[in-house]
Short mmCIF file of C-alpha atoms and ligand atoms in Angstrom, two decimals:
data_model
loop_
_atom_site.label_atom_id
_atom_site.label_comp_id
_atom_site.label_asym_id
_atom_site.label_seq_id
_atom_site.Cartn_x
_atom_site.Cartn_y
_atom_site.Cartn_z
CA MET A 1 -1.63 -26.95 -4.08
CA TRP A 2 0.53 -26.30 -7.12
CA CYS A 3 4.08 -25.13 -6.80
CA SER A 4 6.55 -24.98 -9.67
CA THR A 5 9.98 -26.52 -9.20
CA ASP A 6 11.61 -23.30 -10.39
CA LEU A 7 9.79 -21.28 -7.79
CA CYS A 8 10.81 -23.62 -4.96
CA ASN A 9 14.39 -23.62 -6.21
CA GLY A 10 14.30 -19.84 -6.18
CA LEU A 11 15.25 -19.35 -9.83
CA TYR A 12 13.80 -15.87 -10.18
CA ALA A 13 15.47 -12.48 -10.06
CA GLY A 14 16.03 -10.48 -6.92
CA ALA A 15 17.30 -11.40 -3.51
CA VAL A 16 16.84 -15.13 -3.87
CA VAL A 17 19.92 -17.28 -3.39
CA VAL A 18 20.08 -19.51 -6.45
CA GLY A 19 20.31 -23.13 -5.42
CA ASP A 20 18.58 -22.62 -2.08
CA LEU A 21 16.25 -25.58 -2.03
CA GLY A 22 14.34 -24.57 1.09
CA PRO A 23 11.25 -22.40 1.32
CA GLN A 24 11.67 -18.65 0.78
CA LYS A 25 11.87 -16.75 4.06
CA VAL A 26 9.24 -14.02 4.20
CA ALA A 27 9.06 -10.97 6.50
CA VAL A 28 5.45 -9.87 6.91
CA LEU A 29 5.50 -6.25 8.08
CA GLY A 30 2.01 -5.24 9.20
CA ALA A 31 1.22 -8.89 9.94
CA THR A 32 -1.92 -8.21 12.01
CA GLY A 33 -3.53 -6.00 9.35
CA SER A 34 -5.73 -6.66 6.37
CA ILE A 35 -2.85 -7.18 3.88
CA GLY A 36 -0.88 -9.03 6.54
CA SER A 37 -3.60 -11.60 7.12
CA SER A 38 -4.21 -12.04 3.37
CA THR A 39 -0.46 -12.60 2.96
CA LEU A 40 -0.37 -15.18 5.74
CA ASP A 41 -3.32 -16.94 4.11
CA VAL A 42 -1.45 -17.19 0.77
CA LEU A 43 1.72 -18.35 2.57
CA SER A 44 -0.27 -21.09 4.34
CA ARG A 45 -1.66 -22.30 1.01
CA ASN A 46 1.89 -22.55 -0.38
CA ALA A 47 3.71 -23.70 2.74
CA SER A 48 6.30 -25.78 0.91
CA CYS A 49 7.48 -22.68 -1.01
CA PHE A 50 7.37 -19.98 1.66
CA GLU A 51 7.65 -19.59 5.41
CA ALA A 52 6.71 -16.64 7.62
CA THR A 53 10.10 -15.93 9.21
CA LEU A 54 9.48 -12.46 10.63
CA LEU A 55 6.18 -10.96 11.77
CA ALA A 56 5.97 -7.26 12.69
CA ALA A 57 3.04 -5.08 13.75
CA ASN A 58 2.17 -2.11 15.94
CA ARG A 59 0.70 -2.88 19.36
CA SER A 60 -1.75 -5.78 19.57
CA VAL A 61 -0.02 -8.36 21.79
CA GLU A 62 -2.94 -10.76 21.63
CA SER A 63 -3.13 -10.79 17.82
CA MET A 64 0.65 -11.13 17.48
CA LEU A 65 0.80 -13.95 20.04
CA SER A 66 -1.89 -15.85 18.21
CA LEU A 67 0.02 -15.44 14.90
CA CYS A 68 3.28 -16.53 16.56
CA HIS A 69 1.63 -19.67 17.91
CA GLN A 70 0.21 -20.43 14.47
CA PHE A 71 3.23 -19.59 12.27
CA ARG A 72 6.17 -20.07 14.69
CA PRO A 73 8.26 -17.30 13.08
CA ALA A 74 11.96 -17.03 13.91
CA PHE A 75 11.46 -13.32 14.69
CA ALA A 76 8.64 -11.09 15.92
CA TYR A 77 8.37 -7.37 16.67
CA LEU A 78 5.81 -4.87 17.95
CA ALA A 79 6.57 -1.16 17.46
CA ASP A 80 4.97 -0.13 20.75
CA ALA A 81 7.71 -0.70 23.36
CA GLU A 82 5.40 -1.75 26.21
CA SER A 83 3.51 -4.21 24.00
CA ASN A 84 6.81 -5.55 22.67
CA ALA A 85 8.05 -6.21 26.23
CA GLN A 86 4.84 -8.13 26.98
CA LEU A 87 5.30 -10.09 23.75
CA ALA A 88 8.91 -10.96 24.68
CA HIS A 89 7.77 -12.16 28.08
CA ALA A 90 5.00 -14.31 26.60
CA LEU A 91 7.32 -15.83 23.96
CA ALA A 92 10.30 -16.35 26.30
CA SER A 93 10.08 -20.14 26.23
CA THR A 94 9.45 -20.43 22.46
CA GLU A 95 11.77 -20.47 19.45
CA THR A 96 10.64 -16.96 18.40
CA GLN A 97 13.15 -14.18 19.09
CA VAL A 98 11.56 -10.80 19.80
CA LEU A 99 13.44 -7.91 18.17
CA VAL A 100 13.86 -4.96 20.53
CA SER A 101 13.93 -1.86 18.31
CA GLU A 102 13.10 -0.57 14.83
CA GLN A 103 16.84 -0.65 14.11
CA GLU A 104 16.97 -4.36 15.03
CA LEU A 105 13.91 -4.92 12.82
CA CYS A 106 15.66 -3.19 9.89
CA ASP A 107 18.89 -5.15 10.51
CA CYS A 108 16.96 -8.42 10.52
CA ILE A 109 15.15 -7.47 7.28
CA ALA A 110 18.52 -6.67 5.69
CA SER A 111 20.14 -9.92 6.88
CA ASP A 112 20.29 -13.23 5.03
CA GLN A 113 17.52 -14.48 7.35
CA ILE A 114 15.03 -12.83 4.98
CA ASP A 115 14.45 -13.30 1.22
CA ILE A 116 11.12 -11.55 0.64
CA VAL A 117 9.66 -8.51 2.43
CA MET A 118 5.92 -7.82 2.43
CA ALA A 119 5.84 -4.08 3.21
CA ALA A 120 2.31 -3.73 4.60
CA ILE A 121 2.66 -1.37 7.54
CA VAL A 122 0.12 1.43 7.21
CA GLY A 123 1.28 5.00 6.68
CA ALA A 124 4.59 6.79 7.14
CA ALA A 125 5.48 4.25 9.85
CA GLY A 126 6.36 1.85 7.02
CA LEU A 127 9.03 4.02 5.42
CA GLN A 128 12.15 2.99 7.40
CA SER A 129 11.60 -0.77 7.09
CA THR A 130 10.74 -0.50 3.38
CA LEU A 131 13.90 1.54 2.79
CA ALA A 132 15.94 -1.02 4.74
CA ALA A 133 14.61 -3.78 2.47
CA ALA A 134 15.36 -1.68 -0.62
CA ARG A 135 18.91 -0.85 0.47
CA ALA A 136 19.60 -4.52 1.22
CA GLY A 137 18.51 -5.60 -2.28
CA LYS A 138 15.56 -7.72 -1.14
CA LYS A 139 12.53 -8.81 -3.10
CA ILE A 140 9.99 -6.26 -1.87
CA LEU A 141 6.23 -6.69 -2.20
CA LEU A 142 5.11 -3.09 -1.80
CA ALA A 143 1.67 -2.49 -0.27
CA ASN A 144 2.78 0.52 1.81
CA LYS A 145 2.11 3.17 -0.86
CA GLU A 146 2.81 5.97 1.64
CA SER A 147 6.56 5.22 1.56
CA LEU A 148 6.68 5.95 -2.19
CA VAL A 149 4.46 9.02 -1.81
CA MET A 150 6.77 10.39 0.91
CA ALA A 151 10.15 9.42 -0.45
CA GLY A 152 9.72 8.13 -3.99
CA ALA A 153 13.08 9.40 -5.26
CA LEU A 154 15.03 7.94 -2.32
CA LEU A 155 13.25 4.60 -2.43
CA MET A 156 13.56 4.14 -6.20
CA GLN A 157 17.24 5.16 -6.01
CA ALA A 158 17.87 2.59 -3.25
CA VAL A 159 16.16 -0.10 -5.35
CA GLU A 160 18.26 0.78 -8.37
CA GLN A 161 21.55 0.90 -6.45
CA SER A 162 21.05 -2.39 -4.60
CA GLY A 163 19.36 -4.30 -7.43
CA ALA A 164 16.31 -4.99 -5.25
CA THR A 165 13.18 -6.37 -6.94
CA LEU A 166 10.21 -4.08 -6.31
CA LEU A 167 6.84 -5.67 -7.03
CA PRO A 168 3.69 -3.58 -6.57
CA ILE A 169 0.93 -5.15 -4.47
CA ASP A 170 -1.59 -2.29 -4.60
CA SER A 171 -4.14 -3.90 -6.94
CA GLU A 172 -4.03 -1.07 -9.51
CA HIS A 173 -0.24 -1.06 -9.72
CA ASN A 174 -0.07 -4.81 -9.79
CA ALA A 175 -2.52 -4.72 -12.69
CA ILE A 176 -0.41 -2.15 -14.56
CA PHE A 177 2.74 -4.17 -13.85
CA GLN A 178 1.06 -7.23 -15.34
CA CYS A 179 -0.12 -5.29 -18.43
CA LEU A 180 3.32 -3.74 -18.99
CA GLU A 181 5.02 -7.04 -18.42
CA ALA A 182 2.78 -8.69 -21.01
CA ASN A 183 3.82 -5.97 -23.48
CA GLU A 184 7.51 -6.13 -22.59
CA ARG A 185 7.70 -9.85 -23.27
CA ALA A 186 7.32 -8.91 -26.94
CA ILE A 187 8.79 -5.40 -27.01
CA PRO A 188 11.44 -4.73 -24.34
CA SER A 189 10.64 -1.03 -23.84
CA LYS A 190 7.85 1.26 -22.70
CA ASP A 191 7.97 3.29 -25.96
CA GLY A 192 4.56 2.17 -27.13
CA VAL A 193 2.79 3.17 -23.92
CA GLU A 194 0.44 6.14 -24.29
CA SER A 195 -0.89 6.34 -20.73
CA ILE A 196 -1.83 4.45 -17.59
CA ILE A 197 -5.48 4.23 -16.59
CA LEU A 198 -6.02 3.86 -12.83
CA THR A 199 -9.46 2.55 -12.00
CA ALA A 200 -11.25 3.69 -8.83
CA SER A 201 -14.31 2.10 -7.23
CA GLY A 202 -15.55 5.58 -6.27
CA GLY A 203 -15.88 4.44 -2.64
CA PRO A 204 -18.99 4.45 -0.46
CA PHE A 205 -19.88 8.10 -1.25
CA ARG A 206 -19.69 7.84 -5.04
CA THR A 207 -23.33 8.83 -5.52
CA TRP A 208 -23.70 11.05 -2.44
CA SER A 209 -24.31 14.82 -2.54
CA ALA A 210 -21.55 17.18 -1.35
CA VAL A 211 -23.68 18.09 1.69
CA ASP A 212 -24.07 14.46 2.77
CA ILE A 213 -20.37 13.71 2.16
CA GLU A 214 -19.43 16.65 4.40
CA ARG A 215 -21.18 15.03 7.39
CA ALA A 216 -20.45 11.35 6.69
CA THR A 217 -19.58 9.33 9.81
CA PRO A 218 -16.52 7.09 10.33
CA ALA A 219 -18.76 3.99 10.21
CA GLN A 220 -20.10 5.09 6.80
CA ALA A 221 -16.61 5.94 5.52
CA ILE A 222 -15.08 2.57 6.38
CA ALA A 223 -17.95 0.60 4.81
CA HIS A 224 -16.28 0.12 1.43
CA PRO A 225 -18.62 -1.37 -1.20
CA ASN A 226 -16.10 -3.82 -2.75
CA TRP A 227 -12.91 -4.18 -0.69
CA SER A 228 -12.28 -5.21 2.91
CA MET A 229 -9.35 -3.08 4.14
CA GLY A 230 -7.84 -1.33 7.16
CA HIS A 231 -9.56 1.82 8.46
CA LYS A 232 -7.04 4.38 7.15
CA ILE A 233 -7.07 3.20 3.54
CA SER A 234 -10.86 2.78 3.70
CA VAL A 235 -11.28 6.45 4.66
CA ASP A 236 -8.76 7.38 1.93
CA SER A 237 -10.87 5.41 -0.55
CA ALA A 238 -14.00 7.26 0.56
CA SER A 239 -12.32 10.67 0.07
CA LEU A 240 -10.49 9.53 -3.13
CA MET A 241 -7.23 10.56 -1.45
CA ASN A 242 -6.30 6.92 -1.98
CA LYS A 243 -6.52 7.41 -5.75
CA GLY A 244 -4.39 10.53 -5.49
CA LEU A 245 -1.75 8.67 -3.47
CA GLU A 246 -1.94 5.87 -6.04
CA LEU A 247 -1.37 8.30 -8.89
CA ILE A 248 1.84 9.45 -7.19
CA GLU A 249 2.77 5.82 -6.49
CA ALA A 250 2.23 4.90 -10.17
CA SER A 251 4.28 7.85 -11.31
CA TRP A 252 7.32 6.61 -9.30
CA LEU A 253 6.88 2.92 -10.03
CA PHE A 254 6.45 3.26 -13.78
CA SER A 255 8.43 6.49 -14.41
CA MET A 256 5.33 8.14 -15.82
CA PRO A 257 4.58 11.87 -15.51
CA ALA A 258 1.33 12.59 -13.66
CA GLU A 259 -0.23 13.98 -16.91
CA LYS A 260 0.03 10.52 -18.45
CA ILE A 261 -1.95 8.88 -15.66
CA GLU A 262 -5.72 8.90 -16.07
CA VAL A 263 -8.25 8.13 -13.32
CA VAL A 264 -11.54 6.44 -14.24
CA VAL A 265 -14.27 5.46 -11.77
CA HIS A 266 -15.25 1.82 -12.29
CA PRO A 267 -17.75 0.90 -9.53
CA GLN A 268 -17.55 -2.89 -9.97
CA SER A 269 -13.78 -3.08 -9.14
CA ILE A 270 -13.29 -5.93 -11.63
CA ILE A 271 -10.81 -4.16 -13.92
CA HIS A 272 -7.98 -3.29 -11.53
CA SER A 273 -6.27 -0.89 -13.97
CA MET A 274 -5.24 -0.59 -17.61
CA VAL A 275 -2.46 0.48 -19.96
CA ARG A 276 -3.25 2.42 -23.13
CA PHE A 277 -0.85 1.92 -26.07
CA VAL A 278 -0.12 4.26 -28.98
CA ASP A 279 -1.79 1.94 -31.52
CA GLY A 280 -5.19 2.22 -29.80
CA SER A 281 -4.90 -1.04 -27.84
CA VAL A 282 -5.79 -1.08 -24.16
CA LEU A 283 -4.69 -3.95 -21.90
CA ALA A 284 -6.63 -4.53 -18.68
CA GLN A 285 -6.06 -6.90 -15.78
CA MET A 286 -9.25 -8.27 -14.20
CA GLY A 287 -10.21 -10.36 -11.21
CA ASN A 288 -12.43 -10.47 -8.17
CA PRO A 289 -11.59 -7.70 -5.68
CA ASP A 290 -9.46 -9.80 -3.34
CA MET A 291 -5.91 -8.74 -2.42
CA ARG A 292 -4.73 -12.35 -2.31
CA THR A 293 -4.44 -12.21 -6.14
CA PRO A 294 -1.75 -9.47 -6.27
CA ILE A 295 -0.10 -10.90 -3.14
CA ALA A 296 0.21 -14.37 -4.70
CA TYR A 297 1.43 -12.77 -7.94
CA GLY A 298 4.15 -10.87 -6.04
CA LEU A 299 5.24 -13.85 -3.95
CA ALA A 300 5.59 -16.21 -6.91
CA TRP A 301 6.60 -13.78 -9.67
CA PRO A 302 7.35 -14.63 -12.42
CA GLU A 303 5.48 -17.86 -11.70
CA ARG A 304 1.83 -18.19 -10.63
CA ILE A 305 0.54 -19.94 -7.50
CA ASP A 306 -2.81 -20.65 -5.88
CA SER A 307 -4.19 -17.62 -4.03
CA GLY A 308 -7.47 -19.05 -2.79
CA VAL A 309 -9.39 -16.41 -4.79
CA GLN A 310 -12.58 -17.57 -6.50
CA ALA A 311 -12.65 -17.64 -10.29
CA LEU A 312 -14.18 -14.51 -11.80
CA ASP A 313 -17.74 -15.20 -12.96
CA PHE A 314 -18.46 -12.75 -15.80
CA LEU A 315 -22.13 -13.70 -15.95
CA SER A 316 -22.74 -12.74 -12.33
CA VAL A 317 -20.75 -9.51 -12.77
CA GLY A 318 -22.97 -8.57 -15.75
CA ALA A 319 -21.91 -5.05 -16.74
CA LEU A 320 -18.64 -3.15 -16.39
CA THR A 321 -19.29 0.60 -16.22
CA PHE A 322 -17.11 3.72 -16.14
CA GLU A 323 -17.58 7.29 -14.86
CA GLU A 324 -15.56 10.46 -14.55
CA ALA A 325 -13.96 11.19 -11.14
CA ASP A 326 -15.58 14.27 -9.55
CA LEU A 327 -12.84 16.56 -8.24
CA THR A 328 -15.38 18.97 -6.72
CA ARG A 329 -17.11 16.50 -4.41
CA PHE A 330 -13.76 14.75 -3.80
CA PRO A 331 -11.16 17.55 -3.42
CA CYS A 332 -8.58 15.18 -1.86
CA LEU A 333 -7.89 13.69 -5.29
CA ARG A 334 -7.20 17.16 -6.69
CA LEU A 335 -4.95 18.07 -3.73
CA ALA A 336 -2.84 14.94 -4.15
CA ILE A 337 -2.47 15.52 -7.90
CA GLU A 338 -1.47 19.16 -7.27
CA SER A 339 1.13 18.05 -4.70
CA ALA A 340 2.59 15.66 -7.28
CA SER A 341 2.85 18.51 -9.83
CA GLU A 342 4.49 20.78 -7.26
CA GLY A 343 7.21 18.15 -6.67
CA GLY A 344 9.83 18.29 -3.90
CA THR A 345 8.43 17.24 -0.54
CA ALA A 346 4.86 18.45 -1.30
CA SER A 347 3.58 14.87 -1.61
CA ALA A 348 5.16 13.97 1.74
CA VAL A 349 3.41 16.99 3.29
CA CYS A 350 0.11 15.99 1.66
CA ASN A 351 0.50 12.45 3.01
CA ALA A 352 1.39 13.55 6.55
CA ALA A 353 -1.48 16.05 6.77
CA ASN A 354 -3.86 13.42 5.47
CA GLU A 355 -2.71 10.87 8.07
CA ILE A 356 -3.35 13.38 10.88
CA ALA A 357 -6.74 14.43 9.44
CA VAL A 358 -7.93 10.85 8.86
CA GLN A 359 -7.03 9.80 12.41
CA ALA A 360 -8.81 12.88 13.81
CA PHE A 361 -11.87 12.00 11.71
CA LEU A 362 -11.80 8.36 12.88
CA ASP A 363 -11.55 9.68 16.48
CA HIS A 364 -14.72 11.81 15.87
CA GLN A 365 -12.74 15.04 16.31
CA ILE A 366 -13.40 16.55 12.88
CA GLN A 367 -15.95 16.03 10.10
CA PHE A 368 -15.28 14.10 6.91
CA GLY A 369 -15.44 17.38 4.97
CA ASP A 370 -12.64 18.78 7.15
CA ILE A 371 -10.12 16.21 5.88
CA PRO A 372 -9.42 18.11 2.61
CA ARG A 373 -9.48 21.41 4.52
CA VAL A 374 -6.71 20.22 6.86
CA VAL A 375 -4.67 18.89 3.90
CA ASP A 376 -5.18 22.02 1.77
CA SER A 377 -4.27 24.42 4.61
CA THR A 378 -1.20 22.38 5.57
CA LEU A 379 0.00 22.27 1.96
CA SER A 380 -0.31 26.07 1.79
CA ASP A 381 1.60 26.59 5.06
CA VAL A 382 4.50 24.15 4.68
CA THR A 383 6.86 25.13 1.90
CA SER A 384 8.22 22.31 -0.20
CA ALA A 385 11.90 21.35 0.06
CA GLU A 386 14.20 19.24 -2.13
CA PRO A 387 13.99 15.65 -0.86
CA THR A 388 17.77 15.19 -0.94
CA SER A 389 17.92 12.88 2.09
CA LEU A 390 15.73 10.86 4.42
CA ASP A 391 16.32 13.46 7.15
CA VAL A 392 14.86 16.22 4.94
CA VAL A 393 11.78 14.10 4.18
CA LEU A 394 11.26 13.18 7.85
CA LEU A 395 11.66 16.82 8.91
CA GLN A 396 9.02 17.97 6.39
CA ASP A 397 6.76 15.12 7.49
CA GLU A 398 7.08 16.26 11.12
CA LYS A 399 6.49 19.94 10.23
CA ALA A 400 3.37 18.99 8.28
CA ARG A 401 2.04 16.91 11.19
CA THR A 402 2.49 19.82 13.60
CA VAL A 403 0.68 22.23 11.27
CA ALA A 404 -2.07 19.71 10.50
CA ARG A 405 -2.67 19.13 14.24
CA GLU A 406 -3.17 22.89 14.67
CA TYR A 407 -5.82 22.90 11.92
CA VAL A 408 -7.49 19.87 13.52
CA GLU A 409 -7.75 21.89 16.78
CA ARG A 410 -9.43 24.75 14.87
CA PHE A 411 -11.92 22.49 13.08
CA LYS A 412 -12.60 20.48 16.24
CA ALA A 413 -14.56 23.36 17.74
CA LYS A 414 -17.32 22.92 15.10
CA VAL A 415 -17.95 19.22 15.69
P1 NAD B 1 -4.36 -2.27 8.45
O1 NAD B 1 -4.70 -1.07 9.27
O2 NAD B 1 -5.34 -3.36 8.33
O3 NAD B 1 -2.99 -2.90 8.99
C1 NAD B 1 -1.88 -2.10 9.25
C2 NAD B 1 -0.77 -2.93 9.86
O4 NAD B 1 0.34 -2.08 10.13
C3 NAD B 1 -1.16 -3.58 11.20
O5 NAD B 1 -0.58 -4.86 11.30
C4 NAD B 1 -0.51 -2.65 12.22
O6 NAD B 1 -0.25 -3.29 13.46
C5 NAD B 1 0.77 -2.29 11.47
N1 NAD B 1 1.44 -1.10 11.97
C6 NAD B 1 0.92 0.15 12.14
N2 NAD B 1 1.86 0.97 12.62
C7 NAD B 1 3.00 0.25 12.75
C8 NAD B 1 4.32 0.52 13.19
N3 NAD B 1 4.67 1.74 13.64
N4 NAD B 1 5.25 -0.47 13.14
C9 NAD B 1 4.91 -1.71 12.74
N5 NAD B 1 3.67 -2.04 12.30
C10 NAD B 1 2.74 -1.07 12.32
O7 NAD B 1 -3.95 -1.71 7.02
P2 NAD B 1 -4.01 -2.46 5.61
O8 NAD B 1 -5.34 -2.24 4.99
O9 NAD B 1 -3.50 -3.84 5.75
O10 NAD B 1 -2.99 -1.58 4.76
C11 NAD B 1 -1.60 -1.71 4.92
C12 NAD B 1 -0.88 -0.95 3.82
O11 NAD B 1 -1.21 -1.56 2.58
C13 NAD B 1 -1.30 0.52 3.69
O12 NAD B 1 -0.20 1.28 3.30
C14 NAD B 1 -2.33 0.50 2.59
O13 NAD B 1 -2.40 1.72 1.88
C15 NAD B 1 -1.78 -0.61 1.70
N6 NAD B 1 -2.81 -1.26 0.88
C16 NAD B 1 -3.82 -1.95 1.48
C17 NAD B 1 -4.80 -2.56 0.68
C18 NAD B 1 -5.92 -3.36 1.32
O14 NAD B 1 -6.71 -3.95 0.58
N7 NAD B 1 -6.03 -3.44 2.62
C19 NAD B 1 -4.74 -2.44 -0.69
C20 NAD B 1 -3.69 -1.74 -1.26
C21 NAD B 1 -2.72 -1.15 -0.47
MG1 MG B 2 -5.36 0.30 -4.60
#
């Protein structure tokens, strides 16, 4: 394993205490998930530089116990109260302290016990802890795109005020970050940037007819051709809602208006995204589709460390191809873009309605084709507000969930 002296001494920007010679203390939020386990894999490969100090997840006591035995974190937390009580009981005689509430989790994240926060809780549930990390000026590795979609203005403001370091982990945004960073090393401004090009695999239904997409099953929707991910983001990738959420995410992260963000379907998922410059140049970041690459990049930034990802073999990839995204067969992409243009809390409403619809689809309550119907109807019914505070955003999120649940009930009858 390679580890630079600078990295271990913590000589990079952000929340790191200069002169701290010990490993960086990492909070892995969403530790039992797909990003969580990839993160823990990269941490294990670079154990002299990083330690898993806090592990948080939702409800699986068994998975969390097994991680606690393996990583011996100082702190652990499960959001489900009953599961958390069981976890505390099981860990009573160990060195791991179980945090008792989301507030305690946020306080721990904000304390000097933590240097780096991997924000990888799925959905709106990740907003409070991500905001806590941002307000406390931490180095944040942001996988939880939903927090930016819901509360982009508040989160970016918190980052700016506290001086937190926000590093995108979503592969597209990490790619753009790398392309912009390469440009900024020579020219310290974004003036020469023409647009951002988000690549999309197209998901499992890329070549399917509208009729077949309408009736696709959960098993078909979560069978992503290139990436291994959690169920919610897999369904979002199948509907292209994921690309819509990513467009909103990119807009906040890189201060780019939605009109300057292009979406191109690239079925091989080798180019993770690109930046187009005014002189005709396009920079792309490439790699095998494995989230350990952006995770390792975020952990070590601005250094590079081993991620365990295989070297990209261009000869076995063969061709890189590109197609237009079809907004008719994939209306979720259009709905997300429209919510971004509307502004205010429309994106938060879009996100909340989508979360309710996706769960109902995964629970076999509605059809795949009903997901955009639930989102569209909810967006029409819930008027957008100015996202002046977290309370306003959470209220709109709750309103949207209530309305979306009513539409789910209506569509349920047909299934
Ligand atoms: P996942 O379903 O595999 O894991 C989600 C994790 O969140 C689990 O550990 C779960 O226990 C935890 N969780 C859920 N609700 C929680 C709560 N209330 N409190 C605490 N923990 C909670 O999902 P994933 O694929 O790892 O995705 C995580 C996030 O990363 C999502 O926002 C997703 O959009 C984003 N992301 C994932 C990938 C990927 O390749 N998986 C790529 C880019 C971005
Ligand atoms: Mg992505």
